[in-house]
mmCIF file of C-alpha atoms and ligand atoms in Angstrom:
data_model
loop_
_atom_site.group_PDB
_atom_site.id
_atom_site.type_symbol
_atom_site.label_atom_id
_atom_site.label_comp_id
_atom_site.label_asym_id
_atom_site.label_seq_id
_atom_site.Cartn_x
_atom_site.Cartn_y
_atom_site.Cartn_z
ATOM 1 C CA MET C 597 -27.316 7.861 39.529
ATOM 2 C CA LYS C 598 -28.836 11.316 39.301
ATOM 3 C CA ILE C 599 -29.671 12.189 35.677
ATOM 4 C CA ALA C 600 -30.681 15.728 34.741
ATOM 5 C CA CYS C 601 -33.138 15.294 31.851
ATOM 6 C CA VAL C 602 -33.561 18.497 29.861
ATOM 7 C CA VAL C 603 -36.620 19.715 27.963
ATOM 8 C CA GLY C 604 -37.395 23.168 26.642
ATOM 9 C CA ALA C 605 -39.481 23.301 23.492
ATOM 10 C CA ARG C 606 -42.537 21.493 22.157
ATOM 11 C CA PRO C 607 -40.784 18.698 20.208
ATOM 12 C CA ASN C 608 -38.819 17.711 23.336
ATOM 13 C CA PHE C 609 -41.817 16.691 25.400
ATOM 14 C CA MET C 610 -42.928 13.630 23.421
ATOM 15 C CA LYS C 611 -39.291 12.492 23.393
ATOM 16 C CA ILE C 612 -38.652 12.735 27.131
ATOM 17 C CA ALA C 613 -41.971 11.094 28.164
ATOM 18 C CA PRO C 614 -41.043 7.461 27.337
ATOM 19 C CA ILE C 615 -37.487 7.909 28.665
ATOM 20 C CA LEU C 616 -38.732 9.099 32.068
ATOM 21 C CA ALA C 617 -41.285 6.271 32.184
ATOM 22 C CA GLU C 618 -38.531 3.764 31.488
ATOM 23 C CA MET C 619 -36.169 5.283 34.074
ATOM 24 C CA LYS C 620 -38.857 4.761 36.701
ATOM 25 C CA LYS C 621 -38.299 1.000 36.381
ATOM 26 C CA TYR C 622 -34.748 1.410 37.701
ATOM 27 C CA PRO C 623 -34.617 2.237 41.422
ATOM 28 C CA ASP C 624 -30.971 3.338 41.116
ATOM 29 C CA ILE C 625 -31.834 6.106 38.672
ATOM 30 C CA GLU C 626 -33.006 9.423 40.022
ATOM 31 C CA PRO C 627 -34.171 11.605 37.128
ATOM 32 C CA VAL C 628 -34.219 15.366 37.707
ATOM 33 C CA LEU C 629 -36.485 16.923 35.087
ATOM 34 C CA VAL C 630 -35.313 20.371 34.020
ATOM 35 C CA HIS C 631 -37.622 22.558 31.894
ATOM 36 C CA THR C 632 -35.761 25.549 30.476
ATOM 37 C CA GLY C 633 -38.976 27.430 29.679
ATOM 38 C CA GLN C 634 -38.003 28.009 26.005
ATOM 39 C CA HIS C 635 -41.675 27.276 25.298
ATOM 40 C CA TYR C 636 -44.063 28.493 27.975
ATOM 41 C CA ASP C 637 -47.637 28.864 26.630
ATOM 42 C CA TYR C 638 -50.055 26.228 27.926
ATOM 43 C CA GLU C 639 -50.640 24.744 24.465
ATOM 44 C CA MET C 640 -46.913 24.775 23.596
ATOM 45 C CA SER C 641 -45.847 23.069 26.824
ATOM 46 C CA GLN C 642 -48.075 22.136 29.763
ATOM 47 C CA VAL C 643 -50.717 20.312 27.729
ATOM 48 C CA PHE C 644 -48.063 17.741 26.748
ATOM 49 C CA PHE C 645 -47.164 17.138 30.397
ATOM 50 C CA GLU C 646 -50.815 16.445 31.189
ATOM 51 C CA GLU C 647 -51.552 14.210 28.194
ATOM 52 C CA LEU C 648 -48.308 12.236 28.186
ATOM 53 C CA ASN C 649 -48.102 11.824 31.961
ATOM 54 C CA ILE C 650 -44.809 13.655 32.228
ATOM 55 C CA PRO C 651 -44.046 14.485 35.868
ATOM 56 C CA LYS C 652 -43.986 18.135 36.879
ATOM 57 C CA PRO C 653 -40.482 19.534 36.228
ATOM 58 C CA ASP C 654 -38.213 19.490 39.273
ATOM 59 C CA VAL C 655 -36.539 22.653 38.044
ATOM 60 C CA TYR C 656 -38.028 25.377 35.851
ATOM 61 C CA LEU C 657 -35.532 27.873 34.398
ATOM 62 C CA GLU C 658 -38.098 30.326 32.990
ATOM 63 C CA VAL C 659 -35.931 31.602 30.140
ATOM 64 C CA GLY C 660 -38.732 32.483 27.684
ATOM 65 C CA SER C 661 -38.247 33.829 24.156
ATOM 66 C CA GLY C 662 -35.364 35.860 22.740
ATOM 67 C CA SER C 663 -32.889 36.042 19.880
ATOM 68 C CA GLN C 664 -30.717 32.962 19.327
ATOM 69 C CA ALA C 665 -27.887 34.317 21.492
ATOM 70 C CA VAL C 666 -30.086 35.779 24.221
ATOM 71 C CA GLN C 667 -32.086 32.578 24.578
ATOM 72 C CA THR C 668 -29.016 30.297 24.448
ATOM 73 C CA GLY C 669 -27.068 32.490 26.869
ATOM 74 C CA LYS C 670 -29.892 32.683 29.384
ATOM 75 C CA ILE C 671 -30.360 28.905 29.329
ATOM 76 C CA MET C 672 -26.620 28.361 29.855
ATOM 77 C CA MET C 673 -26.419 30.745 32.803
ATOM 78 C CA ARG C 674 -29.431 29.285 34.563
ATOM 79 C CA PHE C 675 -28.604 25.661 33.776
ATOM 80 C CA GLU C 676 -25.060 26.108 35.084
ATOM 81 C CA GLU C 677 -26.455 27.330 38.398
ATOM 82 C CA MET C 678 -28.850 24.397 38.513
ATOM 83 C CA ALA C 679 -26.152 21.845 37.661
ATOM 84 C CA THR C 680 -23.746 23.275 40.228
ATOM 85 C CA GLU C 681 -26.413 23.042 42.895
ATOM 86 C CA HIS C 682 -27.923 19.632 42.018
ATOM 87 C CA LYS C 683 -24.646 17.983 40.917
ATOM 88 C CA PRO C 684 -26.156 15.436 38.488
ATOM 89 C CA ASP C 685 -24.066 12.382 37.538
ATOM 90 C CA MET C 686 -25.224 12.756 33.950
ATOM 91 C CA VAL C 687 -27.060 15.239 31.747
ATOM 92 C CA LEU C 688 -29.411 13.873 29.091
ATOM 93 C CA VAL C 689 -30.574 16.122 26.256
ATOM 94 C CA VAL C 690 -32.944 15.310 23.387
ATOM 95 C CA GLY C 691 -33.417 16.661 19.857
ATOM 96 C CA ASP C 692 -31.956 19.816 18.377
ATOM 97 C CA VAL C 693 -33.526 22.917 19.909
ATOM 98 C CA ASN C 694 -31.606 25.740 21.580
ATOM 99 C CA SER C 695 -32.202 24.202 25.020
ATOM 100 C CA THR C 696 -30.509 20.992 23.829
ATOM 101 C CA MET C 697 -27.293 22.702 22.769
ATOM 102 C CA ALA C 698 -27.158 25.239 25.598
ATOM 103 C CA CYS C 699 -27.399 22.604 28.343
ATOM 104 C CA ALA C 700 -25.017 20.297 26.473
ATOM 105 C CA ILE C 701 -22.291 22.947 26.461
ATOM 106 C CA VAL C 702 -22.772 23.613 30.169
ATOM 107 C CA ALA C 703 -22.598 19.893 31.022
ATOM 108 C CA ALA C 704 -19.463 19.345 28.947
ATOM 109 C CA LYS C 705 -17.668 22.273 30.595
ATOM 110 C CA LEU C 706 -18.649 21.122 34.086
ATOM 111 C CA LEU C 707 -17.270 17.693 33.091
ATOM 112 C CA ILE C 708 -20.631 16.033 33.643
ATOM 113 C CA PRO C 709 -21.128 12.998 31.345
ATOM 114 C CA LEU C 710 -23.501 13.994 28.547
ATOM 115 C CA ALA C 711 -26.004 11.827 26.658
ATOM 116 C CA HIS C 712 -27.681 13.041 23.456
ATOM 117 C CA VAL C 713 -30.838 11.338 22.230
ATOM 118 C CA GLU C 714 -31.449 11.726 18.468
ATOM 119 C CA ALA C 715 -27.736 12.124 17.786
ATOM 120 C CA GLY C 716 -26.182 12.034 14.344
ATOM 121 C CA ILE C 717 -28.970 13.241 12.059
ATOM 122 C CA ARG C 718 -27.772 15.887 9.593
ATOM 123 C CA SER C 719 -29.408 18.116 6.992
ATOM 124 C CA PHE C 720 -25.972 19.579 6.104
ATOM 125 C CA ASP C 721 -27.677 22.975 6.048
ATOM 126 C CA ARG C 722 -26.016 25.252 8.555
ATOM 127 C CA THR C 723 -28.369 28.130 7.808
ATOM 128 C CA MET C 724 -30.786 26.398 10.191
ATOM 129 C CA PRO C 725 -30.148 26.886 13.929
ATOM 130 C CA GLU C 726 -31.138 23.251 14.549
ATOM 131 C CA GLU C 727 -28.268 21.923 12.402
ATOM 132 C CA ILE C 728 -25.762 23.985 14.386
ATOM 133 C CA ASN C 729 -27.329 22.687 17.596
ATOM 134 C CA ARG C 730 -27.017 19.088 16.345
ATOM 135 C CA VAL C 731 -23.402 19.319 15.230
ATOM 136 C CA LEU C 732 -22.216 21.073 18.393
ATOM 137 C CA THR C 733 -24.135 18.825 20.785
ATOM 138 C CA ASP C 734 -22.827 15.673 19.123
ATOM 139 C CA ALA C 735 -19.235 16.959 19.120
ATOM 140 C CA ILE C 736 -19.205 17.203 22.939
ATOM 141 C CA SER C 737 -21.490 14.286 23.918
ATOM 142 C CA ASP C 738 -20.175 11.171 25.643
ATOM 143 C CA TYR C 739 -23.140 8.946 24.780
ATOM 144 C CA LEU C 740 -24.594 9.433 21.312
ATOM 145 C CA LEU C 741 -27.911 7.629 20.979
ATOM 146 C CA THR C 742 -28.923 7.501 17.336
ATOM 147 C CA PRO C 743 -32.218 6.863 15.521
ATOM 148 C CA THR C 744 -30.873 5.326 12.299
ATOM 149 C CA GLU C 745 -27.853 3.656 10.718
ATOM 150 C CA GLY C 746 -27.446 6.784 8.581
ATOM 151 C CA ALA C 747 -26.932 8.801 11.757
ATOM 152 C CA ASN C 748 -24.143 6.416 12.833
ATOM 153 C CA GLU C 749 -22.477 6.916 9.448
ATOM 154 C CA ASN C 750 -22.657 10.710 9.799
ATOM 155 C CA LEU C 751 -21.005 10.556 13.208
ATOM 156 C CA SER C 752 -18.305 8.242 11.939
ATOM 157 C CA LYS C 753 -17.508 10.725 9.123
ATOM 158 C CA GLU C 754 -17.189 13.469 11.750
ATOM 159 C CA GLY C 755 -14.565 11.389 13.549
ATOM 160 C CA ILE C 756 -16.675 10.484 16.573
ATOM 161 C CA PRO C 757 -15.339 7.231 18.086
ATOM 162 C CA GLU C 758 -17.627 4.270 17.496
ATOM 163 C CA ASP C 759 -17.686 3.260 21.156
ATOM 164 C CA LYS C 760 -19.557 6.456 22.058
ATOM 165 C CA VAL C 761 -22.374 5.706 19.596
ATOM 166 C CA THR C 762 -25.373 3.400 20.115
ATOM 167 C CA LEU C 763 -28.153 2.850 17.593
ATOM 168 C CA VAL C 764 -31.356 2.920 19.653
ATOM 169 C CA GLY C 765 -34.133 3.895 17.200
ATOM 170 C CA ASP C 766 -36.432 6.903 17.024
ATOM 171 C CA ILE C 767 -37.720 7.950 20.428
ATOM 172 C CA MET C 768 -40.699 9.904 19.027
ATOM 173 C CA ILE C 769 -42.059 6.656 17.630
ATOM 174 C CA ASP C 770 -42.299 5.152 21.146
ATOM 175 C CA THR C 771 -44.809 7.871 22.001
ATOM 176 C CA LEU C 772 -46.573 7.634 18.645
ATOM 177 C CA LEU C 773 -47.146 3.877 18.914
ATOM 178 C CA LYS C 774 -48.263 4.146 22.542
ATOM 179 C CA TYR C 775 -50.896 6.811 21.882
ATOM 180 C CA LYS C 776 -51.834 6.071 18.259
ATOM 181 C CA ASP C 777 -55.167 4.347 18.913
ATOM 182 C CA GLN C 778 -56.211 6.813 21.574
ATOM 183 C CA ALA C 779 -55.352 9.728 19.254
ATOM 184 C CA ALA C 780 -57.146 8.199 16.254
ATOM 185 C CA SER C 781 -60.466 8.331 18.101
ATOM 186 C CA ASN C 782 -59.956 11.802 19.570
ATOM 187 C CA PRO C 783 -63.101 13.965 19.226
ATOM 188 C CA ILE C 784 -61.150 16.740 17.433
ATOM 189 C CA LEU C 785 -62.528 15.710 14.013
ATOM 190 C CA ARG C 786 -66.098 16.075 15.254
ATOM 191 C CA THR C 787 -65.264 19.365 16.962
ATOM 192 C CA LEU C 788 -63.918 20.784 13.694
ATOM 193 C CA GLY C 789 -66.635 19.154 11.559
ATOM 194 C CA LEU C 790 -64.143 17.068 9.571
ATOM 195 C CA GLU C 791 -64.551 13.719 7.832
ATOM 196 C CA LYS C 792 -61.650 11.265 7.792
ATOM 197 C CA LYS C 793 -59.267 11.793 4.843
ATOM 198 C CA SER C 794 -61.158 14.891 3.701
ATOM 199 C CA TYR C 795 -58.582 17.483 4.724
ATOM 200 C CA VAL C 796 -54.894 18.370 4.729
ATOM 201 C CA LEU C 797 -53.108 18.916 8.041
ATOM 202 C CA MET C 798 -50.685 21.795 7.754
ATOM 203 C CA THR C 799 -48.011 23.203 10.085
ATOM 204 C CA MET C 800 -45.423 25.902 9.394
ATOM 205 C CA HIS C 801 -43.076 27.830 11.657
ATOM 206 C CA ARG C 802 -39.525 27.756 10.235
ATOM 207 C CA PRO C 803 -37.883 31.188 10.047
ATOM 208 C CA PHE C 804 -37.020 30.730 6.317
ATOM 209 C CA ASN C 805 -40.721 30.170 5.525
ATOM 210 C CA VAL C 806 -42.374 32.665 7.819
ATOM 211 C CA ASP C 807 -39.812 35.401 8.544
ATOM 212 C CA ILE C 808 -39.172 36.176 4.850
ATOM 213 C CA LYS C 809 -42.247 37.827 3.342
ATOM 214 C CA GLU C 810 -41.630 36.630 -0.218
ATOM 215 C CA ASN C 811 -41.357 32.972 0.862
ATOM 216 C CA LEU C 812 -44.458 33.250 3.005
ATOM 217 C CA ILE C 813 -46.381 34.712 0.048
ATOM 218 C CA ASN C 814 -45.174 31.849 -2.197
ATOM 219 C CA ILE C 815 -46.644 29.373 0.258
ATOM 220 C CA LEU C 816 -49.898 31.318 0.702
ATOM 221 C CA ASN C 817 -50.277 31.358 -3.098
ATOM 222 C CA ALA C 818 -50.018 27.571 -3.139
ATOM 223 C CA LEU C 819 -52.578 27.298 -0.340
ATOM 224 C CA LYS C 820 -54.997 29.493 -2.299
ATOM 225 C CA GLU C 821 -55.049 26.882 -5.063
ATOM 226 C CA ILE C 822 -55.013 23.736 -2.877
ATOM 227 C CA GLN C 823 -57.920 24.862 -0.684
ATOM 228 C CA LYS C 824 -60.109 25.014 -3.818
ATOM 229 C CA HIS C 825 -59.844 21.201 -3.897
ATOM 230 C CA ILE C 826 -59.548 20.153 -0.244
ATOM 231 C CA ARG C 827 -59.882 21.768 3.153
ATOM 232 C CA ILE C 828 -56.647 22.773 4.878
ATOM 233 C CA VAL C 829 -56.474 22.717 8.673
ATOM 234 C CA PHE C 830 -53.630 24.705 10.218
ATOM 235 C CA PRO C 831 -52.944 24.823 13.982
ATOM 236 C CA MET C 832 -50.862 27.980 13.794
ATOM 237 C CA HIS C 833 -47.557 28.390 15.646
ATOM 238 C CA PRO C 834 -47.240 31.735 17.511
ATOM 239 C CA ARG C 835 -44.217 32.738 15.388
ATOM 240 C CA THR C 836 -46.256 32.352 12.170
ATOM 241 C CA LYS C 837 -49.212 34.232 13.599
ATOM 242 C CA ALA C 838 -46.940 37.142 14.529
ATOM 243 C CA ARG C 839 -45.335 37.266 11.049
ATOM 244 C CA ILE C 840 -48.651 37.178 9.172
ATOM 245 C CA GLU C 841 -49.781 40.167 11.229
ATOM 246 C CA LYS C 842 -46.453 41.977 10.789
ATOM 247 C CA PHE C 843 -46.489 41.561 6.984
ATOM 248 C CA GLY C 844 -50.156 42.597 6.762
ATOM 249 C CA LEU C 845 -51.118 39.276 5.185
ATOM 250 C CA ASP C 846 -54.203 38.727 7.387
ATOM 251 C CA LYS C 847 -56.548 39.651 4.530
ATOM 252 C CA VAL C 848 -54.974 37.089 2.177
ATOM 253 C CA VAL C 849 -55.390 34.401 4.804
ATOM 254 C CA GLU C 850 -58.969 35.402 5.615
ATOM 255 C CA SER C 851 -59.929 35.365 1.916
ATOM 256 C CA MET C 852 -59.399 31.600 1.716
ATOM 257 C CA GLU C 853 -62.723 29.969 2.513
ATOM 258 C CA ASN C 854 -61.522 26.415 2.850
ATOM 259 C CA PHE C 855 -58.543 27.255 5.065
ATOM 260 C CA THR C 856 -59.134 26.713 8.783
ATOM 261 C CA ILE C 857 -56.721 28.269 11.234
ATOM 262 C CA ILE C 858 -56.860 27.028 14.811
ATOM 263 C CA GLU C 859 -54.732 27.444 17.936
ATOM 264 C CA PRO C 860 -51.761 25.068 18.503
ATOM 265 C CA LEU C 861 -53.038 21.691 19.749
ATOM 266 C CA GLY C 862 -51.987 19.181 22.359
ATOM 267 C CA TYR C 863 -50.496 15.819 21.381
ATOM 268 C CA LEU C 864 -53.650 13.707 21.200
ATOM 269 C CA GLU C 865 -55.724 16.180 19.217
ATOM 270 C CA PHE C 866 -52.850 16.897 16.886
ATOM 271 C CA MET C 867 -52.033 13.246 16.267
ATOM 272 C CA GLY C 868 -55.749 12.562 15.827
ATOM 273 C CA LEU C 869 -55.745 15.106 13.007
ATOM 274 C CA MET C 870 -52.568 13.659 11.509
ATOM 275 C CA ILE C 871 -53.700 10.031 11.525
ATOM 276 C CA ASN C 872 -57.008 10.875 9.815
ATOM 277 C CA SER C 873 -55.636 13.385 7.290
ATOM 278 C CA LYS C 874 -55.417 12.898 3.518
ATOM 279 C CA PHE C 875 -51.883 14.250 3.639
ATOM 280 C CA VAL C 876 -49.613 16.521 5.634
ATOM 281 C CA LEU C 877 -48.064 19.790 4.446
ATOM 282 C CA SER C 878 -45.407 20.961 6.870
ATOM 283 C CA ASP C 879 -41.913 22.263 7.567
ATOM 284 C CA SER C 880 -41.605 20.215 10.767
ATOM 285 C CA GLY C 881 -38.774 17.821 11.535
ATOM 286 C CA GLY C 882 -40.574 15.191 13.592
ATOM 287 C CA MET C 883 -43.710 15.068 11.440
ATOM 288 C CA GLN C 884 -41.658 13.704 8.533
ATOM 289 C CA THR C 885 -40.878 10.660 10.638
ATOM 290 C CA GLU C 886 -44.345 10.306 12.135
ATOM 291 C CA THR C 887 -46.095 10.420 8.734
ATOM 292 C CA THR C 888 -43.681 7.848 7.342
ATOM 293 C CA VAL C 889 -44.507 5.451 10.184
ATOM 294 C CA LEU C 890 -48.238 6.138 9.724
ATOM 295 C CA ASN C 891 -47.890 5.739 5.931
ATOM 296 C CA ILE C 892 -49.473 9.132 5.287
ATOM 297 C CA PRO C 893 -48.084 11.212 2.393
ATOM 298 C CA CYS C 894 -46.075 14.211 3.621
ATOM 299 C CA LEU C 895 -44.978 17.277 1.654
ATOM 300 C CA THR C 896 -42.150 19.016 3.473
ATOM 301 C CA MET C 897 -41.712 22.721 2.777
ATOM 302 C CA ARG C 898 -37.941 22.631 3.084
ATOM 303 C CA GLU C 899 -35.059 22.287 0.613
ATOM 304 C CA ASN C 900 -33.385 19.557 2.655
ATOM 305 C CA THR C 901 -33.952 17.227 5.556
ATOM 306 C CA GLU C 902 -32.010 15.549 8.349
ATOM 307 C CA ARG C 903 -34.437 12.630 8.070
ATOM 308 C CA HIS C 904 -33.220 11.107 4.789
ATOM 309 C CA GLU C 905 -34.922 7.733 5.369
ATOM 310 C CA THR C 906 -38.323 9.411 5.085
ATOM 311 C CA ILE C 907 -37.452 10.495 1.530
ATOM 312 C CA GLU C 908 -35.640 7.347 0.402
ATOM 313 C CA ASP C 909 -38.002 4.759 1.914
ATOM 314 C CA GLY C 910 -40.907 6.680 3.422
ATOM 315 C CA THR C 911 -43.783 8.905 2.356
ATOM 316 C CA ASN C 912 -41.975 12.255 2.406
ATOM 317 C CA ILE C 913 -41.272 14.623 -0.530
ATOM 318 C CA LEU C 914 -39.355 17.921 -0.314
ATOM 319 C CA VAL C 915 -41.226 20.796 -1.984
ATOM 320 C CA GLY C 916 -39.458 23.847 -0.529
ATOM 321 C CA ASN C 917 -41.514 27.017 -0.659
ATOM 322 C CA ASN C 918 -41.955 26.708 -4.410
ATOM 323 C CA THR C 919 -45.601 27.543 -5.190
ATOM 324 C CA GLN C 920 -45.911 25.307 -8.255
ATOM 325 C CA LYS C 921 -44.149 22.334 -6.690
ATOM 326 C CA ILE C 922 -46.415 22.465 -3.630
ATOM 327 C CA ILE C 923 -49.502 22.599 -5.861
ATOM 328 C CA ASP C 924 -48.302 19.853 -8.250
ATOM 329 C CA GLU C 925 -47.379 17.396 -5.505
ATOM 330 C CA SER C 926 -50.620 18.102 -3.636
ATOM 331 C CA LYS C 927 -52.637 17.415 -6.780
ATOM 332 C CA LYS C 928 -50.766 14.154 -7.336
ATOM 333 C CA ILE C 929 -51.795 12.992 -3.864
ATOM 334 C CA LEU C 930 -55.397 14.078 -4.452
ATOM 335 C CA ALA C 931 -55.347 12.051 -7.686
ATOM 336 C CA GLY C 932 -54.451 8.969 -5.619
ATOM 337 C CA LYS C 933 -50.762 9.018 -6.547
ATOM 338 C CA GLY C 934 -49.393 9.733 -3.054
ATOM 339 C CA LYS C 935 -46.201 8.072 -1.909
ATOM 340 C CA SER C 936 -46.396 5.033 0.338
ATOM 341 C CA GLY C 937 -43.404 3.463 2.007
ATOM 342 C CA THR C 938 -41.540 1.642 4.713
ATOM 343 C CA TYR C 939 -39.414 2.611 7.690
ATOM 344 C CA PRO C 940 -36.455 1.219 9.666
ATOM 345 C CA GLU C 941 -37.261 -1.891 11.712
ATOM 346 C CA ILE C 942 -35.675 -0.377 14.788
ATOM 347 C CA TRP C 943 -38.439 2.271 15.015
ATOM 348 C CA ASP C 944 -40.385 -0.319 16.955
ATOM 349 C CA GLY C 945 -41.548 1.554 20.063
ATOM 350 C CA HIS C 946 -38.773 0.123 22.284
ATOM 351 C CA THR C 947 -36.250 2.914 21.904
ATOM 352 C CA ALA C 948 -36.559 4.172 25.491
ATOM 353 C CA GLU C 949 -35.624 0.723 26.800
ATOM 354 C CA ARG C 950 -32.488 0.699 24.641
ATOM 355 C CA ILE C 951 -31.602 4.254 25.714
ATOM 356 C CA VAL C 952 -31.750 3.518 29.419
ATOM 357 C CA LYS C 953 -29.808 0.250 28.981
ATOM 358 C CA ALA C 954 -27.156 2.083 26.973
ATOM 359 C CA ILE C 955 -26.628 4.843 29.531
ATOM 360 C CA ILE C 956 -26.532 2.406 32.425
HETATM 361 C C1 LIG B 2084 -38.308 26.151 18.290
HETATM 362 C C2 LIG B 2084 -37.110 25.327 17.802
HETATM 363 C C3 LIG B 2084 -37.508 24.511 16.579
HETATM 364 C C4 LIG B 2084 -38.754 23.698 16.835
HETATM 365 C C5 LIG B 2084 -39.853 24.630 17.328
HETATM 366 C C6 LIG B 2084 -41.127 23.885 17.635
HETATM 367 C C7 LIG B 2084 -34.880 26.312 18.157
HETATM 368 C C8 LIG B 2084 -33.752 26.976 17.468
HETATM 369 N N1 LIG B 2084 -35.989 26.169 17.420
HETATM 370 O O1 LIG B 2084 -38.609 27.102 17.282
HETATM 371 O O2 LIG B 2084 -36.462 23.635 16.247
HETATM 372 O O3 LIG B 2084 -39.154 23.073 15.640
HETATM 373 O O4 LIG B 2084 -39.407 25.285 18.518
HETATM 374 O O5 LIG B 2084 -42.136 24.762 18.001
HETATM 375 O O6 LIG B 2084 -34.760 25.935 19.292
HETATM 376 N N2 LIG B 2084 -43.639 31.762 21.370
HETATM 377 C C9 LIG B 2084 -44.823 31.911 22.048
HETATM 378 N N3 LIG B 2084 -45.120 31.011 23.033
HETATM 379 C C10 LIG B 2084 -44.301 29.998 23.376
HETATM 380 C C11 LIG B 2084 -43.097 29.863 22.678
HETATM 381 C C12 LIG B 2084 -42.769 30.741 21.681
HETATM 382 O O7 LIG B 2084 -45.610 32.817 21.778
HETATM 383 O O8 LIG B 2084 -44.636 29.219 24.274
HETATM 384 C C13 LIG B 2084 -43.320 32.706 20.267
HETATM 385 C C14 LIG B 2084 -42.436 33.835 20.695
HETATM 386 O O9 LIG B 2084 -42.845 34.978 20.038
HETATM 387 C C15 LIG B 2084 -41.066 33.428 20.171
HETATM 388 C C16 LIG B 2084 -41.419 32.632 18.937
HETATM 389 O O10 LIG B 2084 -42.665 32.009 19.232
HETATM 390 O O11 LIG B 2084 -40.265 34.519 19.923
HETATM 391 C C17 LIG B 2084 -40.413 31.598 18.578
HETATM 392 O O12 LIG B 2084 -40.119 30.721 19.669
HETATM 393 P P1 LIG B 2084 -38.666 30.036 19.774
HETATM 394 O O13 LIG B 2084 -38.635 29.060 20.885
HETATM 395 O O14 LIG B 2084 -37.618 31.079 19.755
HETATM 396 O O15 LIG B 2084 -38.509 29.270 18.401
HETATM 397 P P2 LIG B 2084 -39.541 28.353 17.593
HETATM 398 O O16 LIG B 2084 -39.807 29.030 16.313
HETATM 399 O O17 LIG B 2084 -40.701 27.932 18.439
#
């Protein structure tokens, strides 16, 4: 069975790593790793291959950046060529990035069985490209591999037959649990001169936070206050860097003494920073789940989430880009009143095993 496994953007890499490792145990499975090239910088892509032992892609589509339609269209054209040539028996996509949806559509139209890992999660906010990618990919998938019971319920409400859906757990957690100890002792803290629990780890790259000047300023105003009380460390996404320059906000950023901007990091350094942080301030999807499993308070700069369990049972709180809310919740954590929580039992590090069993 030849399975085309698709990756494209940073959050895909830690999801595909355990699946490929598990597939190796089955001599009848021949994975063909396809990298669309949605992310292409060393620190946004290759570093994850090196650290997580992901094999070199068999096919590289080199699509690069572009508007939503340009990027999606380019991926579809190149993936269709690839799929016609390699004739996979199945296409497996992960997550919710443009590469996920683009390759899913191509597979469905070529009548190639399609598996979607991380199916069924919903923010119900269709202003985000990821939500559109999720809904469309799930609508045309044959094997929907879900992280939570809530995801199964969402799919059932959308009329997806139960026999297509398998609850497998959260694939990102397989990678987290495997590398947790190694990451915790990563020298990154020493390199940056940080003590454990003496800093906030921040990430931010969502278009609604960084492409709209007013929202970006709201967040920077919150940071100005927080950094008076605790250091903020921010590995900055290229999109955010470009917007700060475009809006002429460099001076505001530079004026904050306790705000450390660094380049995007690889998995081990980044997780090392997360595990040892006081709390996380972010607009990421995956980090909401990772912080909940690590029992680290997380403030999510979004109005909604597709990861509801992290709010209901975990350590996550939604703060949007509301200056006062971000400051208030940060101060609560600094005063020792951070959220602690639990997470679904099925996030046990064995999700890849269940995925491969399900597709077989
Ligand atoms: C994409 C995903 C998002 C995910 C994020 C993680 C979609 C719709 N969005 O958003 O869900 O959370 O990746 O990073 O798929 N760029 C570089 N180098 C790179 C890649 C991008 O400089 O290697 C710059 C380019 O200027 C590009 C911009 O970042 O235009 C945005 O990249 P893009 O892949 O379009 O979206 P992300 O914001 O990264």
